[in-house]
Amino acid sequence: MLFLTSWDDGHPSDLRLADLLCKYNLKGTFFVPTSNKEGREVLAKEELRRLDRNFEIGGHTLTHCYLNGLAADVLNHEICAGKAAIEDDLGHSINGFCYPGGVFDSRTICAVKAAGFDYARTVENLCFDLGKSAWLMPTSFQFYPHSAFVLAKNAIKYPKISKFNIVRMRWSEKEFMRFMEAQLADANHHSSVFHLWGHSWELDEYDLWGKLESFFKLTEHYPIQALTLFDAHQLKN
């Protein structure tokens, strides 16, 4: 089983998350804007460089701006200037991009490609593969106790019959951690991809750190191959 994790928004609590990933020999990709127009803190340059020592850093626009409907010059500036700023801070290029809020269209995809990124991640959930397109990389689960109703909305947006089976499982299993444990076991049984994503600020806000560590402990019972998203993309290609 390939085990991937990715984390959005570049909050300073990403450093706590990095320590937890290291503790369990797991990999992570962190998608970072240079500022956040919603008012949340972002990593300072030295914090970002510390994170970069052991993990992959990806782009997440300049200001965490949703990209649909923007004028072409603003769209390109958000993507390209965000990439350039992170690369300037790190002193090397970055490869991956994540669409803020999971919002994108064909113009957005073209702009991300033109900016020189190699792949882009979406917020499509309930997938256990790397996707058919490098610009539409899906995920398995967000680490947040979403209800079956929320999972169903995501499944309707990105429809596939197998997803609705998972929604039914969530409807039957109301306890989030038991549900997640069952999904991890099933992914291992089928030797598939398990891609966990989330936000460190959300772990703070909803006191999910203990649950996340318990979930990471479960990975010790399986023969996982932990990869960054870029490594998984390279493996696929």
Short mmCIF file of C-alpha atoms in Angstrom, two decimals:
data_model
loop_
_atom_site.label_atom_id
_atom_site.label_comp_id
_atom_site.label_asym_id
_atom_site.label_seq_id
_atom_site.Cartn_x
_atom_site.Cartn_y
_atom_site.Cartn_z
CA MET A 1 0.00 0.00 0.00
CA LEU A 2 1.23 3.46 -0.89
CA PHE A 3 0.60 5.89 1.95
CA LEU A 4 0.55 9.59 1.09
CA THR A 5 -0.27 12.64 3.19
CA SER A 6 -0.74 16.24 2.09
CA TRP A 7 -1.53 19.33 4.11
CA ASP A 8 -2.88 22.66 2.95
CA ASP A 9 -2.58 26.36 3.83
CA GLY A 10 0.93 26.59 5.35
CA HIS A 11 -0.17 27.27 8.93
CA PRO A 12 2.61 27.39 11.58
CA SER A 13 1.12 24.26 13.18
CA ASP A 14 2.48 22.40 10.14
CA LEU A 15 5.71 22.17 12.17
CA ARG A 16 3.90 20.16 14.86
CA LEU A 17 2.47 17.99 12.12
CA ALA A 18 5.95 17.49 10.65
CA ASP A 19 7.23 16.24 14.01
CA LEU A 20 4.35 13.76 14.21
CA LEU A 21 5.00 12.48 10.69
CA CYS A 22 8.70 12.01 11.51
CA LYS A 23 7.79 10.08 14.66
CA TYR A 24 5.98 7.47 12.54
CA ASN A 25 8.38 7.55 9.56
CA LEU A 26 5.73 9.02 7.28
CA LYS A 27 6.07 11.47 4.41
CA GLY A 28 4.16 14.66 3.76
CA THR A 29 3.59 17.28 1.10
CA PHE A 30 2.76 20.76 2.39
CA PHE A 31 0.98 23.20 0.07
CA VAL A 32 1.85 26.72 1.14
CA PRO A 33 0.64 30.20 0.13
CA THR A 34 2.84 33.20 0.98
CA SER A 35 -0.07 34.88 2.78
CA ASN A 36 -3.69 34.03 3.55
CA LYS A 37 -6.41 36.50 2.60
CA GLU A 38 -8.73 34.76 5.08
CA GLY A 39 -6.53 36.04 7.91
CA ARG A 40 -4.87 32.82 9.06
CA GLU A 41 -1.18 32.80 9.87
CA VAL A 42 1.30 31.28 7.45
CA LEU A 43 4.77 29.89 7.99
CA ALA A 44 7.60 32.39 8.23
CA LYS A 45 10.57 31.94 5.89
CA GLU A 46 12.75 30.16 8.47
CA GLU A 47 9.88 27.90 9.49
CA LEU A 48 9.27 27.02 5.85
CA ARG A 49 12.94 26.17 5.38
CA ARG A 50 12.83 23.96 8.47
CA LEU A 51 9.83 22.10 7.04
CA ASP A 52 11.60 21.75 3.70
CA ARG A 53 14.46 19.76 5.22
CA ASN A 54 12.38 16.58 5.44
CA PHE A 55 9.22 17.17 3.43
CA GLU A 56 7.96 18.30 0.06
CA ILE A 57 6.73 21.87 -0.28
CA GLY A 58 4.17 22.74 -2.97
CA GLY A 59 2.42 25.86 -4.25
CA HIS A 60 -1.00 27.07 -3.07
CA THR A 61 -1.20 30.50 -4.79
CA LEU A 62 0.14 33.81 -3.52
CA THR A 63 -2.74 34.70 -1.16
CA HIS A 64 -4.81 31.49 -0.88
CA CYS A 65 -7.11 32.86 -3.54
CA TYR A 66 -9.88 30.78 -5.13
CA LEU A 67 -9.02 30.82 -8.83
CA ASN A 68 -12.28 30.44 -10.76
CA GLY A 69 -13.50 33.51 -12.61
CA LEU A 70 -10.36 35.60 -12.18
CA ALA A 71 -9.04 37.80 -14.96
CA ALA A 72 -6.19 36.06 -16.79
CA ASP A 73 -3.51 38.39 -15.43
CA VAL A 74 -4.69 37.96 -11.84
CA LEU A 75 -4.96 34.18 -12.25
CA ASN A 76 -1.44 33.92 -13.61
CA HIS A 77 -0.05 36.26 -10.97
CA GLU A 78 -1.55 34.26 -8.09
CA ILE A 79 -0.08 31.01 -9.43
CA CYS A 80 3.27 32.21 -10.80
CA ALA A 81 4.12 34.78 -8.14
CA GLY A 82 3.18 32.29 -5.43
CA LYS A 83 5.50 29.72 -6.95
CA ALA A 84 8.34 32.22 -7.37
CA ALA A 85 8.04 33.48 -3.79
CA ILE A 86 8.20 29.99 -2.27
CA GLU A 87 11.11 29.03 -4.53
CA ASP A 88 12.95 32.21 -3.55
CA ASP A 89 12.50 31.39 0.14
CA LEU A 90 13.64 27.79 -0.30
CA GLY A 91 16.36 28.31 -2.88
CA HIS A 92 15.08 25.56 -5.17
CA SER A 93 12.15 24.78 -7.45
CA ILE A 94 8.87 23.23 -6.31
CA ASN A 95 6.90 20.66 -8.30
CA GLY A 96 3.36 20.38 -7.00
CA PHE A 97 0.32 22.64 -6.73
CA CYS A 98 -2.96 22.40 -4.83
CA TYR A 99 -6.08 24.29 -5.94
CA PRO A 100 -7.27 26.44 -2.98
CA GLY A 101 -10.66 25.24 -1.84
CA GLY A 102 -10.53 22.57 -4.53
CA VAL A 103 -11.82 25.22 -6.95
CA PHE A 104 -10.55 25.05 -10.52
CA ASP A 105 -11.58 24.94 -14.17
CA SER A 106 -9.86 24.29 -17.50
CA ARG A 107 -8.28 27.79 -17.48
CA THR A 108 -6.84 27.13 -14.05
CA ILE A 109 -5.33 23.82 -15.13
CA CYS A 110 -3.72 25.46 -18.17
CA ALA A 111 -2.28 28.24 -15.99
CA VAL A 112 -0.84 25.73 -13.50
CA LYS A 113 0.79 23.79 -16.33
CA ALA A 114 2.18 26.98 -17.88
CA ALA A 115 3.66 28.01 -14.52
CA GLY A 116 5.91 24.93 -14.64
CA PHE A 117 4.28 22.67 -12.08
CA ASP A 118 4.43 18.90 -12.65
CA TYR A 119 1.15 17.94 -10.97
CA ALA A 120 -1.82 19.39 -9.10
CA ARG A 121 -3.93 17.99 -6.27
CA THR A 122 -7.68 18.35 -5.92
CA VAL A 123 -10.03 17.79 -2.95
CA GLU A 124 -11.73 14.82 -4.60
CA ASN A 125 -12.13 12.26 -1.80
CA LEU A 126 -12.86 8.52 -1.61
CA CYS A 127 -10.24 7.53 -4.20
CA PHE A 128 -7.60 4.86 -3.73
CA ASP A 129 -5.40 5.49 -6.75
CA LEU A 130 -3.28 8.32 -8.16
CA GLY A 131 -5.89 9.41 -10.69
CA LYS A 132 -5.85 9.47 -14.46
CA SER A 133 -4.45 12.98 -14.85
CA ALA A 134 -1.41 14.56 -13.20
CA TRP A 135 -3.47 17.77 -12.91
CA LEU A 136 -6.38 16.13 -11.11
CA MET A 137 -4.68 14.12 -8.37
CA PRO A 138 -7.41 12.82 -6.02
CA THR A 139 -7.33 11.93 -2.33
CA SER A 140 -8.78 9.24 -0.10
CA PHE A 141 -9.95 11.14 2.98
CA GLN A 142 -9.65 14.49 4.67
CA PHE A 143 -8.70 14.00 8.31
CA TYR A 144 -11.88 15.50 9.68
CA PRO A 145 -14.97 13.66 11.00
CA HIS A 146 -17.22 14.47 8.07
CA SER A 147 -20.68 12.95 8.10
CA ALA A 148 -21.96 10.56 5.45
CA PHE A 149 -23.92 13.50 4.02
CA VAL A 150 -20.74 15.54 3.40
CA LEU A 151 -18.98 12.54 1.86
CA ALA A 152 -22.01 11.99 -0.36
CA LYS A 153 -21.83 15.58 -1.65
CA ASN A 154 -18.19 15.03 -2.61
CA ALA A 155 -19.10 11.72 -4.27
CA ILE A 156 -21.86 13.41 -6.29
CA LYS A 157 -19.43 16.10 -7.45
CA TYR A 158 -16.93 13.42 -8.55
CA PRO A 159 -19.23 10.42 -9.18
CA LYS A 160 -18.12 6.80 -9.08
CA ILE A 161 -20.16 3.83 -7.84
CA SER A 162 -17.46 2.63 -5.46
CA LYS A 163 -17.61 5.95 -3.61
CA PHE A 164 -21.26 5.52 -2.70
CA ASN A 165 -20.42 2.18 -1.11
CA ILE A 166 -18.00 4.04 1.17
CA VAL A 167 -20.67 6.63 1.94
CA ARG A 168 -22.99 3.80 3.02
CA MET A 169 -20.23 2.46 5.28
CA ARG A 170 -19.91 5.89 6.89
CA TRP A 171 -23.68 6.01 7.36
CA SER A 172 -23.50 2.68 9.20
CA GLU A 173 -20.34 3.49 11.19
CA LYS A 174 -20.87 6.79 12.99
CA GLU A 175 -17.60 6.60 14.95
CA PHE A 176 -15.00 8.39 12.86
CA MET A 177 -11.90 6.51 14.01
CA ARG A 178 -13.44 3.06 13.57
CA PHE A 179 -14.53 4.09 10.08
CA MET A 180 -11.03 5.34 9.21
CA GLU A 181 -9.39 2.20 10.60
CA ALA A 182 -11.65 0.04 8.43
CA GLN A 183 -10.81 2.11 5.35
CA LEU A 184 -7.08 1.82 5.97
CA ALA A 185 -7.38 -1.96 6.40
CA ASP A 186 -9.37 -2.21 3.18
CA ALA A 187 -6.79 -0.17 1.25
CA ASN A 188 -4.07 -2.47 2.54
CA HIS A 189 -6.06 -5.56 1.58
CA HIS A 190 -6.31 -4.30 -1.99
CA SER A 191 -2.71 -3.00 -2.10
CA SER A 192 -4.01 0.37 -3.19
CA VAL A 193 -3.18 4.03 -2.48
CA PHE A 194 -4.26 5.72 0.75
CA HIS A 195 -3.98 9.51 0.50
CA LEU A 196 -4.78 11.41 3.68
CA TRP A 197 -5.04 15.19 3.60
CA GLY A 198 -6.05 18.01 5.87
CA HIS A 199 -5.13 21.29 7.58
CA SER A 200 -3.01 21.66 10.70
CA TRP A 201 -5.06 24.68 11.77
CA GLU A 202 -8.14 22.43 11.67
CA LEU A 203 -6.39 19.91 13.91
CA ASP A 204 -5.87 22.75 16.38
CA GLU A 205 -9.36 24.13 16.11
CA TYR A 206 -11.16 20.80 16.56
CA ASP A 207 -8.65 19.13 18.89
CA LEU A 208 -7.88 16.30 16.46
CA TRP A 209 -4.18 15.80 17.24
CA GLY A 210 -4.72 12.77 19.48
CA LYS A 211 -6.94 11.11 16.90
CA LEU A 212 -4.41 11.79 14.15
CA GLU A 213 -1.60 10.25 16.16
CA SER A 214 -3.76 7.20 16.86
CA PHE A 215 -4.36 6.88 13.13
CA PHE A 216 -0.66 7.20 12.35
CA LYS A 217 0.03 4.43 14.88
CA LEU A 218 -2.21 2.14 12.83
CA THR A 219 0.14 2.45 9.87
CA GLU A 220 2.80 0.57 11.86
CA HIS A 221 0.71 -2.59 11.46
CA TYR A 222 0.82 -2.50 7.65
CA PRO A 223 3.58 -2.88 5.03
CA ILE A 224 3.20 0.67 3.75
CA GLN A 225 5.41 2.58 1.34
CA ALA A 226 5.33 6.19 2.50
CA LEU A 227 5.86 8.72 -0.31
CA THR A 228 5.54 12.42 -1.02
CA LEU A 229 3.09 13.34 -3.75
CA PHE A 230 5.91 14.17 -6.16
CA ASP A 231 7.52 10.77 -5.52
CA ALA A 232 4.16 9.09 -6.17
CA HIS A 233 3.74 11.11 -9.35
CA GLN A 234 7.21 10.04 -10.49
CA LEU A 235 6.43 6.42 -9.64
CA LYS A 236 3.27 6.54 -11.74
CA ASN A 237 5.12 8.02 -14.69
#
